[in-house]
XYZ file of C-alpha atoms in Angstrom:
443
model
C 133.424 132.678 113.765
C 131.673 131.289 116.809
C 127.908 131.700 117.199
C 126.331 131.298 120.609
C 122.915 130.117 119.490
C 120.652 131.201 122.328
C 122.186 134.577 123.154
C 122.865 135.389 119.494
C 126.405 136.535 120.301
C 128.908 136.194 117.473
C 132.623 135.957 118.270
C 135.422 136.284 115.731
C 138.297 134.207 117.104
C 141.717 132.930 116.095
C 142.429 129.340 115.145
C 143.715 128.392 118.591
C 140.562 129.607 120.314
C 138.369 127.910 117.718
C 140.118 124.571 118.173
C 140.141 124.932 121.946
C 136.412 125.543 122.054
C 135.766 122.291 120.211
C 137.510 120.420 123.040
C 135.489 121.916 125.884
C 132.269 120.826 127.608
C 129.201 123.058 127.451
C 129.580 123.936 131.142
C 133.063 125.430 131.363
C 135.103 124.746 134.515
C 137.066 127.554 136.134
C 140.365 126.212 134.837
C 141.286 124.855 131.451
C 141.092 121.029 131.311
C 144.480 119.317 131.140
C 143.349 117.351 128.081
C 143.129 120.603 126.122
C 146.813 121.382 126.709
C 147.736 117.920 125.435
C 145.545 118.221 122.322
C 147.002 121.639 121.540
C 150.614 120.821 122.367
C 151.910 122.731 119.331
C 150.822 125.985 121.019
C 152.609 127.527 124.043
C 150.766 126.714 127.264
C 150.479 130.417 128.089
C 148.601 131.046 124.828
C 146.181 128.207 125.536
C 145.645 129.538 129.055
C 144.958 133.038 127.745
C 142.509 131.772 125.129
C 140.673 129.742 127.767
C 140.471 132.733 130.074
C 138.741 134.734 127.335
C 136.299 131.930 126.653
C 135.523 131.534 130.331
C 134.807 135.277 130.597
C 132.317 134.966 127.742
C 130.760 131.958 129.445
C 130.263 133.899 132.683
C 128.803 136.828 130.727
C 126.146 134.577 129.188
C 127.590 134.928 125.685
C 128.878 131.382 125.334
C 126.867 128.217 125.975
C 124.039 130.446 127.158
C 120.901 128.698 128.437
C 117.865 128.193 126.211
C 115.204 130.628 127.407
C 113.095 130.285 124.272
C 111.576 126.828 124.581
C 109.156 127.652 127.445
C 108.015 130.673 125.435
C 107.402 128.524 122.338
C 105.193 126.170 124.304
C 102.790 129.042 124.972
C 102.347 129.937 121.290
C 98.725 130.247 120.197
C 96.676 131.640 117.360
C 97.154 135.289 116.471
C 95.031 137.818 114.578
C 95.518 137.806 110.818
C 97.766 140.623 109.624
C 98.520 139.863 105.970
C 96.935 138.264 102.951
C 97.982 137.149 99.500
C 95.311 137.761 96.862
C 95.747 135.453 93.875
C 93.938 137.875 91.605
C 94.950 135.905 88.508
C 95.158 132.156 88.160
C 96.509 132.830 84.714
C 99.825 133.995 83.315
C 101.302 135.268 80.065
C 104.514 133.310 80.703
C 105.113 129.569 80.942
C 108.159 129.401 83.223
C 109.428 125.833 83.363
C 110.061 125.881 87.114
C 106.794 127.598 88.128
C 105.404 126.145 91.364
C 101.938 127.356 90.296
C 101.684 124.981 87.321
C 102.594 127.857 84.977
C 99.932 130.130 86.376
C 96.701 128.210 86.939
C 97.747 126.187 90.026
C 96.440 123.090 88.246
C 92.850 124.257 88.643
C 92.135 126.023 85.344
C 92.738 129.610 84.273
C 90.557 132.244 85.920
C 90.625 135.801 87.248
C 89.414 136.964 90.659
C 86.116 138.871 90.565
C 86.038 142.175 92.424
C 83.416 140.896 94.853
C 85.799 138.139 96.002
C 88.639 140.633 96.448
C 86.376 142.896 98.515
C 85.206 139.960 100.615
C 88.868 139.061 101.221
C 89.626 142.546 102.564
C 86.491 142.429 104.718
C 87.679 139.076 106.109
C 91.127 140.509 106.821
C 89.701 143.508 108.667
C 87.266 141.322 110.637
C 89.981 138.851 111.693
C 92.826 141.297 112.345
C 91.864 142.091 115.946
C 93.639 145.174 117.298
C 96.264 145.186 114.534
C 96.306 148.497 112.692
C 98.860 147.774 109.951
C 97.587 145.217 107.426
C 99.401 143.882 104.364
C 97.964 142.683 101.058
C 100.061 141.185 98.248
C 98.603 141.022 94.742
C 99.872 137.786 93.270
C 99.210 135.222 90.565
C 99.873 133.967 87.961
C 100.313 137.480 86.686
C 98.256 140.092 88.591
C 98.527 142.705 85.837
C 96.244 140.474 83.769
C 93.516 141.535 86.214
C 94.704 145.065 86.867
C 91.261 146.709 86.926
C 90.422 144.511 89.928
C 93.773 145.381 91.533
C 93.008 149.106 91.253
C 89.440 148.729 92.504
C 90.612 146.576 95.429
C 93.143 149.204 96.476
C 90.421 151.854 96.379
C 88.139 149.629 98.459
C 90.920 149.025 100.973
C 91.503 152.755 101.348
C 87.769 153.212 101.991
C 87.961 150.726 104.880
C 90.889 152.342 106.659
C 89.508 155.285 108.597
C 86.298 153.709 109.846
C 88.101 150.571 111.038
C 91.325 152.169 112.347
C 93.376 150.186 109.818
C 96.108 151.003 107.352
C 96.715 148.831 104.291
C 100.175 148.264 102.877
C 99.873 146.909 99.346
C 102.491 144.932 97.408
C 102.448 143.574 93.861
C 104.533 140.885 92.174
C 104.810 141.012 88.387
C 106.665 139.442 85.471
C 106.692 142.848 83.754
C 105.182 141.949 80.388
C 102.148 144.209 80.845
C 103.910 147.165 82.457
C 103.206 150.501 80.824
C 103.292 154.171 81.758
C 99.824 154.119 83.339
C 100.152 151.064 85.558
C 103.719 151.993 86.536
C 102.373 155.304 87.831
C 99.649 153.506 89.812
C 102.076 150.942 91.228
C 104.533 153.602 92.337
C 101.754 155.608 93.944
C 99.921 152.821 95.766
C 102.307 149.903 96.289
C 104.584 150.030 99.326
C 106.720 147.388 97.676
C 106.887 145.821 94.238
C 108.592 142.569 93.273
C 109.911 142.357 89.710
C 110.705 138.911 88.324
C 113.930 138.570 86.348
C 116.439 135.730 86.537
C 119.534 137.673 85.515
C 121.466 137.482 82.263
C 119.427 137.378 79.051
C 120.461 133.821 78.184
C 119.661 132.611 81.710
C 116.312 134.384 81.960
C 115.146 133.392 78.475
C 116.048 129.730 78.900
C 113.170 129.013 81.290
C 111.038 132.189 81.438
C 109.251 132.046 78.108
C 105.923 133.027 76.590
C 103.347 130.403 75.516
C 104.954 130.611 72.077
C 108.406 129.852 73.488
C 109.927 133.338 73.184
C 112.078 134.836 75.911
C 110.913 137.912 77.822
C 114.166 139.663 78.805
C 114.149 142.306 76.061
C 110.487 143.117 76.682
C 110.750 143.799 80.400
C 114.163 145.207 81.353
C 113.497 148.714 80.034
C 110.129 148.821 81.819
C 111.747 147.693 85.067
C 114.297 150.471 84.775
C 111.529 153.007 84.207
C 109.566 151.761 87.186
C 112.532 151.775 89.565
C 113.879 155.132 88.401
C 110.468 156.769 88.862
C 109.826 155.090 92.208
C 111.609 157.759 94.215
C 113.626 155.387 96.376
C 110.637 153.378 97.605
C 110.994 149.648 98.214
C 111.301 147.183 95.365
C 113.042 143.892 94.666
C 114.424 142.320 91.521
C 113.559 138.715 92.283
C 115.146 135.880 90.339
C 115.367 132.113 90.540
C 118.564 130.164 90.014
C 118.474 126.575 88.886
C 120.908 123.820 87.972
C 121.224 125.618 84.630
C 122.982 128.635 86.219
C 124.904 127.586 89.298
C 127.140 130.589 88.598
C 124.276 132.818 89.779
C 126.639 135.393 91.296
C 127.163 136.477 87.693
C 123.414 137.033 87.406
C 123.462 139.228 90.498
C 126.394 141.132 89.019
C 124.471 141.557 85.771
C 121.428 142.958 87.592
C 123.686 145.442 89.390
C 125.209 146.483 86.065
C 121.687 147.133 84.766
C 121.274 149.640 87.594
C 119.294 147.625 90.142
C 120.503 147.511 93.744
C 117.702 145.635 95.579
C 118.128 141.998 94.591
C 116.927 138.569 95.626
C 117.989 135.406 93.808
C 116.250 132.313 95.189
C 117.148 128.659 94.615
C 114.566 126.651 92.710
C 112.766 124.112 94.877
C 111.546 121.305 92.675
C 111.316 117.563 92.187
C 114.837 116.274 91.544
C 113.569 114.490 88.432
C 113.302 117.877 86.739
C 116.510 118.618 84.793
C 116.778 122.140 86.247
C 116.310 121.033 89.879
C 119.155 121.573 92.327
C 120.374 118.316 93.817
C 122.335 117.348 96.902
C 125.393 116.787 94.722
C 125.238 120.431 93.584
C 125.558 121.871 97.085
C 129.366 122.307 97.160
C 129.151 124.294 93.920
C 126.235 126.375 95.238
C 128.023 127.022 98.540
C 131.106 128.232 96.684
C 128.910 130.561 94.638
C 127.356 132.087 97.761
C 130.896 132.782 98.977
C 131.698 134.383 95.613
C 128.597 136.518 95.986
C 129.636 137.502 99.517
C 133.035 138.579 98.181
C 131.285 140.650 95.502
C 129.245 142.277 98.269
C 132.407 143.049 100.253
C 134.230 144.446 97.244
C 131.398 146.741 96.188
C 130.905 147.925 99.778
C 134.584 148.826 99.872
C 134.185 150.756 96.630
C 131.184 152.676 97.926
C 128.758 150.866 95.586
C 126.847 148.733 98.045
C 123.815 146.736 96.913
C 121.195 144.907 98.954
C 120.996 141.133 98.641
C 117.916 139.874 100.451
C 119.481 136.765 101.987
C 122.451 138.688 103.348
C 120.292 141.105 105.364
C 120.989 140.253 108.997
C 120.803 142.225 112.233
C 123.228 140.847 114.823
C 122.407 143.625 117.286
C 118.659 143.572 117.876
C 117.396 141.172 115.217
C 113.826 139.930 114.884
C 111.490 139.578 117.859
C 111.227 136.270 119.681
C 108.097 135.268 117.773
C 109.838 135.733 114.430
C 112.841 133.794 115.675
C 110.701 130.832 116.654
C 108.129 130.887 113.861
C 109.444 132.872 110.942
C 106.707 131.843 108.547
C 103.295 132.965 109.763
C 101.348 131.158 107.032
C 98.038 129.646 108.074
C 97.978 131.795 111.189
C 98.808 135.467 110.671
C 99.062 135.140 106.888
C 96.497 133.645 104.482
C 95.955 133.329 100.745
C 92.700 133.714 98.799
C 92.066 132.240 95.333
C 89.791 133.621 92.594
C 86.887 131.441 93.719
C 87.255 132.512 97.361
C 89.068 129.489 98.744
C 91.377 130.222 101.669
C 94.778 128.533 102.000
C 97.700 128.976 104.437
C 99.754 130.635 101.673
C 100.006 130.812 97.890
C 102.215 127.716 97.736
C 99.533 125.547 99.363
C 96.911 126.443 96.756
C 95.454 123.313 95.186
C 96.372 121.028 98.088
C 92.927 120.063 99.346
C 94.184 118.883 102.729
C 95.259 122.454 103.462
C 92.148 124.250 102.217
C 91.086 126.314 105.259
C 87.714 127.633 104.106
C 85.870 129.726 101.548
C 84.756 133.355 101.581
C 81.541 132.600 99.733
C 80.341 129.896 102.114
C 81.765 131.600 105.197
C 83.360 128.448 106.609
C 86.843 128.556 108.136
C 88.919 125.820 109.778
C 90.111 127.296 113.068
C 91.616 123.954 114.085
C 93.963 124.099 111.090
C 94.815 127.690 111.971
C 95.745 126.534 115.460
C 97.971 123.805 114.004
C 99.849 126.376 111.946
C 100.299 128.595 114.991
C 102.352 125.780 116.501
C 104.932 125.329 113.781
C 107.876 126.722 115.722
C 111.447 125.471 115.688
C 110.622 123.596 118.892
C 107.751 121.768 117.219
C 110.101 120.703 114.400
C 112.375 118.003 115.741
C 115.156 118.496 113.201
C 115.337 122.209 113.994
C 115.840 121.931 117.731
C 119.582 121.207 117.576
C 120.329 123.344 114.502
C 122.651 126.326 114.991
C 120.696 128.405 112.455
C 117.249 127.824 113.931
C 116.684 131.417 115.076
C 117.689 132.813 111.675
C 115.872 130.262 109.519
C 112.940 129.952 111.965
C 111.913 126.561 110.652
C 111.986 127.112 106.930
C 109.140 127.076 104.415
C 106.139 125.103 105.631
C 104.880 124.635 102.074
C 108.158 123.092 100.911
C 108.159 120.880 103.981
C 104.639 119.668 103.213
C 105.278 119.118 99.516
C 108.626 117.371 99.680
C 108.554 115.775 103.143
C 104.836 115.204 103.595
C 104.610 117.199 106.816
C 104.942 120.890 107.673
C 106.932 119.895 110.764
C 109.613 118.008 108.816
C 112.104 120.457 107.283
C 113.157 120.024 103.664
C 116.818 119.054 104.045
C 118.096 120.603 100.808
C 116.459 123.939 101.637
C 117.951 123.763 105.140
C 121.474 123.341 103.803
C 121.078 126.279 101.426
C 119.672 128.495 104.145
C 122.481 127.658 106.569
C 125.064 128.619 103.981
C 123.331 131.944 103.307
C 123.174 132.664 107.026
C 126.856 131.779 107.427
C 127.767 134.258 104.692
C 125.474 136.899 106.150
C 127.037 136.557 109.607
C 130.500 136.839 108.081
C 129.526 140.028 106.243
C 127.987 141.595 109.328
C 130.914 140.614 111.524
C 133.314 142.123 108.977
C 131.294 145.340 108.933
C 131.198 145.645 112.715
C 134.912 144.927 112.923
C 135.674 147.519 110.236
C 137.366 144.953 108.037
C 135.470 145.600 104.817
């Protein structure tokens, strides 16, 4: 496969064409360079000539070595109205997952629940700072948000009361570990939540190794049946089974397969991002094994598609036709600009993963202060502001990666976390292959 980065064109070529392209300059001459014939002497000259002619046609059509029209646009990026917010309604959790980025629920700040008045103030802030945007998004997060479910329900009701008078429409989402799911809150979630994220790492032995209660018990047997009930009664509305793979289960394609066998078809399995001193952390040396597993997962996707049993894997969702808008290509993560997070005590952060990092505290709902200068800084975190991204072939699919991971592991939101970059590029490679196979009818 050949990807033309700036036009987004993807070309499936033979080995001769692929090797020939590697020998050519970025500005193709009208005729094939003589050096190419010498380097490809094992091929008939007529075949080399024909391959070059096809490449030159693509070059003239702007689908090969196309110019970069995005950089001038990126330089004009500025602040935008807020459109989405994460409400950390619970800085507490009934699990103690070993890999939890939130210090097992309390973000290192002590266990507390968000009062309703803070949640209401957060929605008021979102409405006031959303400008002309009509569609607003709110994600109930934690810790475990079901530990503060009365506030979740009251916040949804308050949001609905704000809609008509302010010409807004709220889209609510909730992320849960499932331990407190029951018939009543499942009914509420399926009625009010546009999307729901259900945490499960896959096979019982994998999930229960790191996702345990304070007493050390696994949670798999307590949540799977409730997840099935929720999904089956959801009527086809959006949901995701969201898992984390670690160094303990580098065969994570088997966890995806297990989730499919349980009856779930909307799946996301994310790599753990953690200090390499942790025994479960993925290391640079693990990448070949992880890459091979993504290819195994892609083959599973192909096979099930062929059998008429397609599932959705979040990281393989890719549109090669239209794709995301230019803004999303250049600045995929809108944290600190269009997206904010609010803690139980009203502190405002760029996103939930920045909570507790005082240098990135943007303000407080109770005091009314807000750091617009920091918001402006986050508006300028495009792939052209990140030096390592500028020459990367995947920059318009990755869009600069996770700013929080960059800050935590590299000390700067503008310095991409190399390990995360390598994982993302492999996922994108697999996704392009799958889409190209689908368009070519070669499933």
